[in-house]
CSV table of C-alpha atoms and ligand atoms in Angstrom, one decimal:
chain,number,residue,atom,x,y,z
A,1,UNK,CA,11.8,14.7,10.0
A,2,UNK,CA,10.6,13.0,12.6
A,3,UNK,CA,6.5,13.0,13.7
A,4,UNK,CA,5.5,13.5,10.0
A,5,UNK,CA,2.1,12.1,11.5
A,6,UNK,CA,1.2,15.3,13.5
A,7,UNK,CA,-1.9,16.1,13.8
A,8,UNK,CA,-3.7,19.0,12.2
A,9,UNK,CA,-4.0,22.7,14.4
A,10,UNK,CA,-6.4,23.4,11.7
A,11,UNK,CA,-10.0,21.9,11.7
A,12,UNK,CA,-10.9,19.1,8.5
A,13,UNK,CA,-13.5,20.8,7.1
A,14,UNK,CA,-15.0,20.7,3.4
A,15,UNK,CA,-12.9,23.3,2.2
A,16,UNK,CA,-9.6,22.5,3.2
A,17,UNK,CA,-10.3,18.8,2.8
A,18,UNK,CA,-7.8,17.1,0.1
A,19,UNK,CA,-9.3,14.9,-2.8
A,20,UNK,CA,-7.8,12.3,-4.0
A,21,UNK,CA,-8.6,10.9,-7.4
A,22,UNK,CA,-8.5,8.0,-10.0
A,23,UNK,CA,-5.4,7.6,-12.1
A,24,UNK,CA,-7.6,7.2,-14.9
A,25,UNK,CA,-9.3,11.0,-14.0
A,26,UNK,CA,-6.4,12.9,-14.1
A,27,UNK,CA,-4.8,15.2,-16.5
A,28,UNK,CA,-1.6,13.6,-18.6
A,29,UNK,CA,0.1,16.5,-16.9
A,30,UNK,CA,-1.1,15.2,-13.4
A,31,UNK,CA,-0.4,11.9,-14.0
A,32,UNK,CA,3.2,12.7,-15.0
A,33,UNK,CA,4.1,15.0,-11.7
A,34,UNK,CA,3.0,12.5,-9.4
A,35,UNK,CA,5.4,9.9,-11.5
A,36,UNK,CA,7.8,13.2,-11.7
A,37,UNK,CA,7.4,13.1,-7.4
A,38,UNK,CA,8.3,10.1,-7.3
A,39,UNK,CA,11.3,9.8,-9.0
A,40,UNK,CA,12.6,12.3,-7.3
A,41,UNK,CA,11.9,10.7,-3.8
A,42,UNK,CA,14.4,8.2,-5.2
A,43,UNK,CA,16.8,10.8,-6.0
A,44,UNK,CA,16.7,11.8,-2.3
A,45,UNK,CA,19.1,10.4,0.1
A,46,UNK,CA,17.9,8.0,2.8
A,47,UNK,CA,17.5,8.9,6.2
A,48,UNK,CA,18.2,6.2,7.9
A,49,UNK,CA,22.0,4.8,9.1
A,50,UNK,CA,23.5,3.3,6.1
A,51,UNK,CA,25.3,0.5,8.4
A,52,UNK,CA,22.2,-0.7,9.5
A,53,UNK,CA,20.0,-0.1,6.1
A,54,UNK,CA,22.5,-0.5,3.2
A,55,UNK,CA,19.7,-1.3,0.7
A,56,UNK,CA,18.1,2.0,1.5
A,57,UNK,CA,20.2,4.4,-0.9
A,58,UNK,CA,17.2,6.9,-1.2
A,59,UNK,CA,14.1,8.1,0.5
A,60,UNK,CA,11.7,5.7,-1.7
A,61,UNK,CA,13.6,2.5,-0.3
A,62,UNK,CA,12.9,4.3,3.2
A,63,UNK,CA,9.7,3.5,2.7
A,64,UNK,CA,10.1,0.3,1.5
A,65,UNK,CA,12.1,-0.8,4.4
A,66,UNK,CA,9.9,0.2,6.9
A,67,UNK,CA,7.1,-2.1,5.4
A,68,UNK,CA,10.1,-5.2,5.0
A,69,UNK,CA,11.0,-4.4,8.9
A,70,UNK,CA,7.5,-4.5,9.9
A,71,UNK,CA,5.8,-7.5,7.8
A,72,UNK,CA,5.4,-9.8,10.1
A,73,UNK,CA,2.7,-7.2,12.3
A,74,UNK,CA,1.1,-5.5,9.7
A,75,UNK,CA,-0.3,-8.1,7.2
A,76,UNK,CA,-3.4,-10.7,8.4
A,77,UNK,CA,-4.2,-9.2,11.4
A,78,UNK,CA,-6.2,-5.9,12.9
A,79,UNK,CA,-3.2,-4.0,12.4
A,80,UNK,CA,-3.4,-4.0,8.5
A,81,UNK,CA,-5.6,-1.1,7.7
A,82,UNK,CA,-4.9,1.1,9.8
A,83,UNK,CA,-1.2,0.8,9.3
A,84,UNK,CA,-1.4,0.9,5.8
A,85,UNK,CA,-3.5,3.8,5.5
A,86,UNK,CA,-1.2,6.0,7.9
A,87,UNK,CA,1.8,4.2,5.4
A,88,UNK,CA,0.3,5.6,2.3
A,89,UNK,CA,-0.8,8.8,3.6
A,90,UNK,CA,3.1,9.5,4.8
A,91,UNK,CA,4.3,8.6,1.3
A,92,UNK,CA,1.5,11.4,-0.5
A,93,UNK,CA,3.0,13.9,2.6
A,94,UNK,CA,7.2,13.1,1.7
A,95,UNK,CA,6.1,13.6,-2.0
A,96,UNK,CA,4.5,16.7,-1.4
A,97,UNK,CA,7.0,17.8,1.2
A,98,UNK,CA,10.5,17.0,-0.1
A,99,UNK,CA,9.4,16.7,-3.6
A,100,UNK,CA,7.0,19.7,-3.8
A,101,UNK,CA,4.5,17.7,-5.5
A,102,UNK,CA,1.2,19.9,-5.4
A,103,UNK,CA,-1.6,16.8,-6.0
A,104,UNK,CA,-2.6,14.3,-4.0
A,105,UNK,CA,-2.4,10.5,-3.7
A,106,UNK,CA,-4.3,8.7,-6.6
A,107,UNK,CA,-5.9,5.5,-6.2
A,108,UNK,CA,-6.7,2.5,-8.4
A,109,UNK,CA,-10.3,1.9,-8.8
A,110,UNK,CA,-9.8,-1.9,-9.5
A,111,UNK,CA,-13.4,-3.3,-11.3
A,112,UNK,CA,-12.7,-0.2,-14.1
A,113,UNK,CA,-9.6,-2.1,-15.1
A,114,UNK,CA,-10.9,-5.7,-14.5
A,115,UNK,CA,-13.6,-6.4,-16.8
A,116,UNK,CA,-13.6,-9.3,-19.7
A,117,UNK,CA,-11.9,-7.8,-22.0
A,118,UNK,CA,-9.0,-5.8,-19.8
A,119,UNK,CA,-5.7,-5.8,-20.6
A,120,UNK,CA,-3.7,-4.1,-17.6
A,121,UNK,CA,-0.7,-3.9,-20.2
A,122,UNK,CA,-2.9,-1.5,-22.3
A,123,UNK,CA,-4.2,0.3,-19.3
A,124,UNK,CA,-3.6,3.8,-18.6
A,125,UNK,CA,-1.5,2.8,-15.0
A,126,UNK,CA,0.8,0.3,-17.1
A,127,UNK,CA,0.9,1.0,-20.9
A,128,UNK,CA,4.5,2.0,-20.6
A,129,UNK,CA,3.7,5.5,-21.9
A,130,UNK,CA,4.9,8.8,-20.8
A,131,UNK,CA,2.7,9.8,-18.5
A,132,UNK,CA,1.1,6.2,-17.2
A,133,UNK,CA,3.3,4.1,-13.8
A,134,UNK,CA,5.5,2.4,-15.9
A,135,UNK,CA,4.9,-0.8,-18.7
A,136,UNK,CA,4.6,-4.5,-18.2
A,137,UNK,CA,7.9,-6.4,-17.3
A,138,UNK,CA,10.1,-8.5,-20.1
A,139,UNK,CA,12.7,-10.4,-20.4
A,140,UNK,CA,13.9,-12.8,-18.4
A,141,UNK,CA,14.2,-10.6,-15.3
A,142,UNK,CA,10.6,-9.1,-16.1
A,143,UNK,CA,12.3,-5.4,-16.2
A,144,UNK,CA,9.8,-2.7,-16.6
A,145,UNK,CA,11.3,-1.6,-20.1
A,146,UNK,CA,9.2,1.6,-20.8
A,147,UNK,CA,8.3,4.8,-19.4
A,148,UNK,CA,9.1,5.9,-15.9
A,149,UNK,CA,11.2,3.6,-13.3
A,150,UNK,CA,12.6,1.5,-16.5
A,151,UNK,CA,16.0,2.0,-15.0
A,152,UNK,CA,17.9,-0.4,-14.5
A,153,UNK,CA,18.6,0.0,-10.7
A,154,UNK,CA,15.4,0.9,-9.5
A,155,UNK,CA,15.2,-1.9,-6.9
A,156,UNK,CA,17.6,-2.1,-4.2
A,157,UNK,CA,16.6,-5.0,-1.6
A,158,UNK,CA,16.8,-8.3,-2.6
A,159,UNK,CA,13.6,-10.3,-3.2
A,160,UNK,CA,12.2,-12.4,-0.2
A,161,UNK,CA,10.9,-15.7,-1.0
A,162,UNK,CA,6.7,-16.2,0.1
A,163,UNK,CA,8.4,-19.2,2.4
A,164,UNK,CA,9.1,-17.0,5.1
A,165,UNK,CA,5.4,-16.5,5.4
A,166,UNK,CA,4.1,-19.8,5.3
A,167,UNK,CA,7.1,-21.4,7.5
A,168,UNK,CA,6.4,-19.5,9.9
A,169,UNK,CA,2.9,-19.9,10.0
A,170,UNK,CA,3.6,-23.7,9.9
A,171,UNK,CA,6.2,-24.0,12.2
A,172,UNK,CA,5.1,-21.2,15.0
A,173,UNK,CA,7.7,-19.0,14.0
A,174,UNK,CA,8.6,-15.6,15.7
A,175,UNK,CA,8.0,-13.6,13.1
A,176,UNK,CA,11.2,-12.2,12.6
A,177,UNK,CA,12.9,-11.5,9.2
A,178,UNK,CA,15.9,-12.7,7.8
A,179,UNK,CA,19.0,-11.5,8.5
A,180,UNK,CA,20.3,-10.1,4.8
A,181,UNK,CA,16.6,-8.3,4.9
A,182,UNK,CA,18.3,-5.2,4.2
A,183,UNK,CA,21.4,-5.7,1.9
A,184,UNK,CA,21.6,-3.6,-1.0
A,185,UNK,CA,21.2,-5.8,-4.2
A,186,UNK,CA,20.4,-3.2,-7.2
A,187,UNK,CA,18.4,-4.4,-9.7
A,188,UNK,CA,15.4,-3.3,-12.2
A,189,UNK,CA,11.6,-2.8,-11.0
A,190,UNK,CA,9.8,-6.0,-11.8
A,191,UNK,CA,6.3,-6.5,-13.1
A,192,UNK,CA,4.4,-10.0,-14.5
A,193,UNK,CA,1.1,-8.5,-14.8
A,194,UNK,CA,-1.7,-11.2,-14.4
A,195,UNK,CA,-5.0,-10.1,-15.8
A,196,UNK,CA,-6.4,-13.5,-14.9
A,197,UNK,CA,-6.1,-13.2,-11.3
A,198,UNK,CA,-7.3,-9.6,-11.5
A,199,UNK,CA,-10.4,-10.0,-13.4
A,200,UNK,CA,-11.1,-13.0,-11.1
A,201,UNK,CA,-10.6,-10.7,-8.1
A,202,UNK,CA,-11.1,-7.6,-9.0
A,203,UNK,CA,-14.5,-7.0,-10.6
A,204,UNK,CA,-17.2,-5.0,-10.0
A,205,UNK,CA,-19.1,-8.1,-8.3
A,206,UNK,CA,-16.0,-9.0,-6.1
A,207,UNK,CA,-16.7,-5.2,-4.7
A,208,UNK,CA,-20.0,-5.4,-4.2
A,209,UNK,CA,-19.7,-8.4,-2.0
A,210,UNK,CA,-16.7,-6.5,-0.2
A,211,UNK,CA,-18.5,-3.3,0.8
A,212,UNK,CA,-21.6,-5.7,1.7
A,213,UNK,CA,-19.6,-7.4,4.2
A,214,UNK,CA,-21.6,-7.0,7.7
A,215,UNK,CA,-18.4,-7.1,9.9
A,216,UNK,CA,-15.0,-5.5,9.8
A,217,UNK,CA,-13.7,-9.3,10.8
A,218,UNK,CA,-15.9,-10.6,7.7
A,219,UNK,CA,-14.6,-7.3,5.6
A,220,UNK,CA,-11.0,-8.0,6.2
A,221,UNK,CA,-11.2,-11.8,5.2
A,222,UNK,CA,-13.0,-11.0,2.2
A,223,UNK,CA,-10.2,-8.2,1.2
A,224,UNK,CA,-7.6,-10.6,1.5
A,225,UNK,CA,-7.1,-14.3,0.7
A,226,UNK,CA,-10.5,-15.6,1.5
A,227,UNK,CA,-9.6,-18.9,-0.3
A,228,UNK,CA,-6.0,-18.6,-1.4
A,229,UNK,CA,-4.7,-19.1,-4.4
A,230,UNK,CA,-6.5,-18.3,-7.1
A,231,UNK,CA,-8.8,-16.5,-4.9
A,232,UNK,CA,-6.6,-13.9,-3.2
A,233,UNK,CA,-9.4,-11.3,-2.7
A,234,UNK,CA,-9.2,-7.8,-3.6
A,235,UNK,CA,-6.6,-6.5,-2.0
A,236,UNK,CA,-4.3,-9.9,-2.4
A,237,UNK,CA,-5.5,-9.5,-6.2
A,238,UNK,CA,-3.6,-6.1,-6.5
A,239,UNK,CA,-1.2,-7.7,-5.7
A,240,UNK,CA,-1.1,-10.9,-7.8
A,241,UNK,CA,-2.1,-8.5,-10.7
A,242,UNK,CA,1.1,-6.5,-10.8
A,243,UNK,CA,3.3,-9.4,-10.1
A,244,UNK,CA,7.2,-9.0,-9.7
A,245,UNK,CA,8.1,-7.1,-6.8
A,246,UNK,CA,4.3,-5.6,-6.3
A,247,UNK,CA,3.4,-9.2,-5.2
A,248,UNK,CA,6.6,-9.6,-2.7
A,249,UNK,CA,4.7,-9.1,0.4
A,250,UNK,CA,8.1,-8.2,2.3
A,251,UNK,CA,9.3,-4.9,-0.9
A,252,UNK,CA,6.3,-4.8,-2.5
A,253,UNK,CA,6.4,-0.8,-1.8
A,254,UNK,CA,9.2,-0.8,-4.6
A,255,UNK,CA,6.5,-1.0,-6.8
A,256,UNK,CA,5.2,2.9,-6.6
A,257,UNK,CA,1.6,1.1,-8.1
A,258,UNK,CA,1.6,-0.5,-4.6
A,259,UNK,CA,0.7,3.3,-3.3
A,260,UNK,CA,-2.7,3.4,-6.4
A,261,UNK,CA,-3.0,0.1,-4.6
A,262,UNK,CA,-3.3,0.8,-1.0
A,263,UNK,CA,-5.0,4.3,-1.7
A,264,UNK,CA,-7.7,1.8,-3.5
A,265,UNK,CA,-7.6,-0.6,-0.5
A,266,UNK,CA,-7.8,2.2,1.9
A,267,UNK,CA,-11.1,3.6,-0.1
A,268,UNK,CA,-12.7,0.4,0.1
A,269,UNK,CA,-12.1,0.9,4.0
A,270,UNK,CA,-13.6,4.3,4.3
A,271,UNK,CA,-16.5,3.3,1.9
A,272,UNK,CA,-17.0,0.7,4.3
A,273,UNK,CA,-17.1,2.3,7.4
A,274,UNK,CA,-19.3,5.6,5.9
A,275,UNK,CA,-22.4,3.2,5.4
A,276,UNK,CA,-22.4,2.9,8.8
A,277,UNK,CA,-20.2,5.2,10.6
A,278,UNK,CA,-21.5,4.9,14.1
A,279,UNK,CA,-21.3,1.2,14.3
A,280,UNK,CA,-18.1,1.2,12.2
A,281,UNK,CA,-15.9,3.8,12.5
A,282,UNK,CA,-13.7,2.8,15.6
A,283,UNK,CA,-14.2,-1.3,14.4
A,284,UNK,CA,-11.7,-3.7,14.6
A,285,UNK,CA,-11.2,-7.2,15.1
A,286,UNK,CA,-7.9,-9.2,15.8
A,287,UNK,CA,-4.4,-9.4,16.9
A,288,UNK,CA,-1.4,-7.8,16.1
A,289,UNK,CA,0.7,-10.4,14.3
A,290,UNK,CA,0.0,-12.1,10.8
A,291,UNK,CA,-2.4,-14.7,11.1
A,292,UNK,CA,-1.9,-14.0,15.1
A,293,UNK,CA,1.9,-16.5,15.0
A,294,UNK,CA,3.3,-15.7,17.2
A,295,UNK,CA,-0.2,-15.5,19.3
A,296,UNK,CA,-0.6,-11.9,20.5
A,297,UNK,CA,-3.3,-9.7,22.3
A,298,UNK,CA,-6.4,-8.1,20.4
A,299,UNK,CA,-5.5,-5.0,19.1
A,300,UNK,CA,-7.2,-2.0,20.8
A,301,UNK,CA,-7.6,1.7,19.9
A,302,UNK,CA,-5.2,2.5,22.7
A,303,UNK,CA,-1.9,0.4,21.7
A,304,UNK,CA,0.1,2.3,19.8
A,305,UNK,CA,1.4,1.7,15.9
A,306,UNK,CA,4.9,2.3,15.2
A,307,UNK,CA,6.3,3.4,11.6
A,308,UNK,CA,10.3,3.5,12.4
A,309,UNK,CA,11.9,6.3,11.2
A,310,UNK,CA,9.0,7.6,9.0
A,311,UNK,CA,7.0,8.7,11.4
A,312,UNK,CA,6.1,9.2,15.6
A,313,UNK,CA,3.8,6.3,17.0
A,314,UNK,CA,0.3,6.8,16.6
A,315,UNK,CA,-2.0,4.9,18.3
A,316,UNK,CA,-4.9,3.2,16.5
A,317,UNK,CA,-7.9,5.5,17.6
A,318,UNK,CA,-6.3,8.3,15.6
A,319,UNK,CA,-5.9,6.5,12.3
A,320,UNK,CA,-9.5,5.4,12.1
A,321,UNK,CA,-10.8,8.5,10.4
A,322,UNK,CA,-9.9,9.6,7.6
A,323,UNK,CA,-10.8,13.8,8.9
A,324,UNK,CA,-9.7,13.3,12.0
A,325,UNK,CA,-6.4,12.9,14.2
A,326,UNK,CA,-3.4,13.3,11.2
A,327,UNK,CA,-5.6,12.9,8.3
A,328,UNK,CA,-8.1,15.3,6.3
A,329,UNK,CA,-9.3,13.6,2.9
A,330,UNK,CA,-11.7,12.2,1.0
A,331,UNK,CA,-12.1,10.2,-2.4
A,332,UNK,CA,-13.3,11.5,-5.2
B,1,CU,CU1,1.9,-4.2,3.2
């Protein structure tokens, strides 16, 4: 369905608000139908032409090919957050539309998972159990071998090398993917988790300086690469941590942890902008392609942010509040 991103005839108010919660903080039997929802979003058949999208052979890989199709304007530049919230916020609504899932979209509090002594394999999101995201990656091919999305063709775009990011960068590319960006190559879900580059980005000091950030320009560096490598920042962290395909910036969506993620990054966001709403509610600063190659104009609250087939454009304004325009939630 088209327009998923209507917004509400209803007013957000307390009552009607949804919560979303900690992985951690739910129920086994929670924690399994949201896994449960998901797999069945990737027993769904695509939407979108199979001519033009032969990688996408379900309604998961949708997703994912909407984020590959749209890399190069929605990483490293104003764009980011509010893309990515609306992005998560559409997954949540196709799992509790077309897979009847009745909870809401859980997020990964990062610092709980980060300290000295954590182990992500042993962690409740990636012990491999049956009611935790999946286990570490082995082998060779770094398969997620236990518990949910261990089979075997889970994956179905090819992998894109980081490359295409810094070429382009480099050479003052266009910005436009590769050609064989959407051939179907099946494969297993891959993880490498990296507790180093977590704990180093991810504790409970690294979040402290985040939310302390004065500006939404300052906020946004710190999230994400303020150094590079090892320092990817929070949200770059995430990704680093989960390795394998969660750390492919082109499919990392094939990784359903990528959705804990970005409900985590999206948090940080609204935490952010509730300390001082009037000021920051409606703040953004920069353009509208990664790292602004090609060069392109400031984003405003009036252009408009466009999700393919997943959703209707939306323009900025209305995906700056998180109880207002499509969106009434809150974290718990
Ligand atoms: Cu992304």
């Amino acid at each position: 369905m088209l327009g998923v991103l209507v917004s509400r005839s209803q007013q957000c108010t307390e009552e009607n608000m949804v919560v979303r919660k900690e992985w951690s903080s739910l129920s086994a039997q929670e924690r399994v139908a949201y896994s449960d929802a998901v797999t069945c979003l990737q027993n769904l058949p695509s939407r979108l032409d199979n001519t033009l999208y032969p990688g996408a052979t379900n309604r998961h890989a949708d997703f994912v090919a909407a984020h590959i199709n749209y890399t190069f304007i929605i990483h490293q530049d104003a764009i980011f957050l509010p893309w990515h919230r609306a992005f998560v916020y559409l997954f949540e609504t196709a799992l509790q539309e077309e897979c009847g899932y009745n909870g809401s979209q859980p997020y990964w509090d990062w610092p709980a998972y980060a300290g000295p002594n954590g182990t992500l394999a042993k962690s409740k999101i990636f012990d491999g159990s049956y009611d935790s995201m999946g286990s570490n990656g082995k082998g060779n091919n770094s398969c997620v071998y236990k518990g949910p999305f261990s089979q075997s063709n889970i994956t179905t775009f090819r992998s894109f090398p980081h490359s295409l990011i810094t070429d382009n960068i480099m050479n003052n590319g266009s910005g436009t993917i590769p050609t064989w960006s959407f051939d179907y190559e099946p494969r297993c879900l891959q993880r490498a988790l990296n507790d180093e580059a977590f704990r180093l980005n991810n504790n409970y000091s690294c979040i402290n300086t985040l939310l302390a950030q004065p500006t939404i320009g300052e906020f946004e560096n710190y999230l994400s690469t303020p150094e590079g490598d090892p320092h990817f920042g929070p949200h770059g962290g995430g990704h680093a941590a989960m390795g394998g395909n969660g750390e492919d910036l082109f499919i990392s969506p094939t990784d359903p942890v990528f959705f804990l993620h970005h409900a985590q990054v999206d948090r940080m966001w609204t935490i952010w902008q509730s300390y001082d709403p009037d000021n920051r509610r409606y703040a953004l600063n920069g353009t509208q392609t990664l790292q602004n190659v090609p060069p392109s104009p400031e984003l405003t609250l009036d252009d408009q942010l466009t999700f393919g087939p997943l959703s209707a454009n939306r323009t900025t304004r209305e995906l700056m509040d998180v109880t207002a325009g499509p969106f009434c939630y809150r974290y718990e």
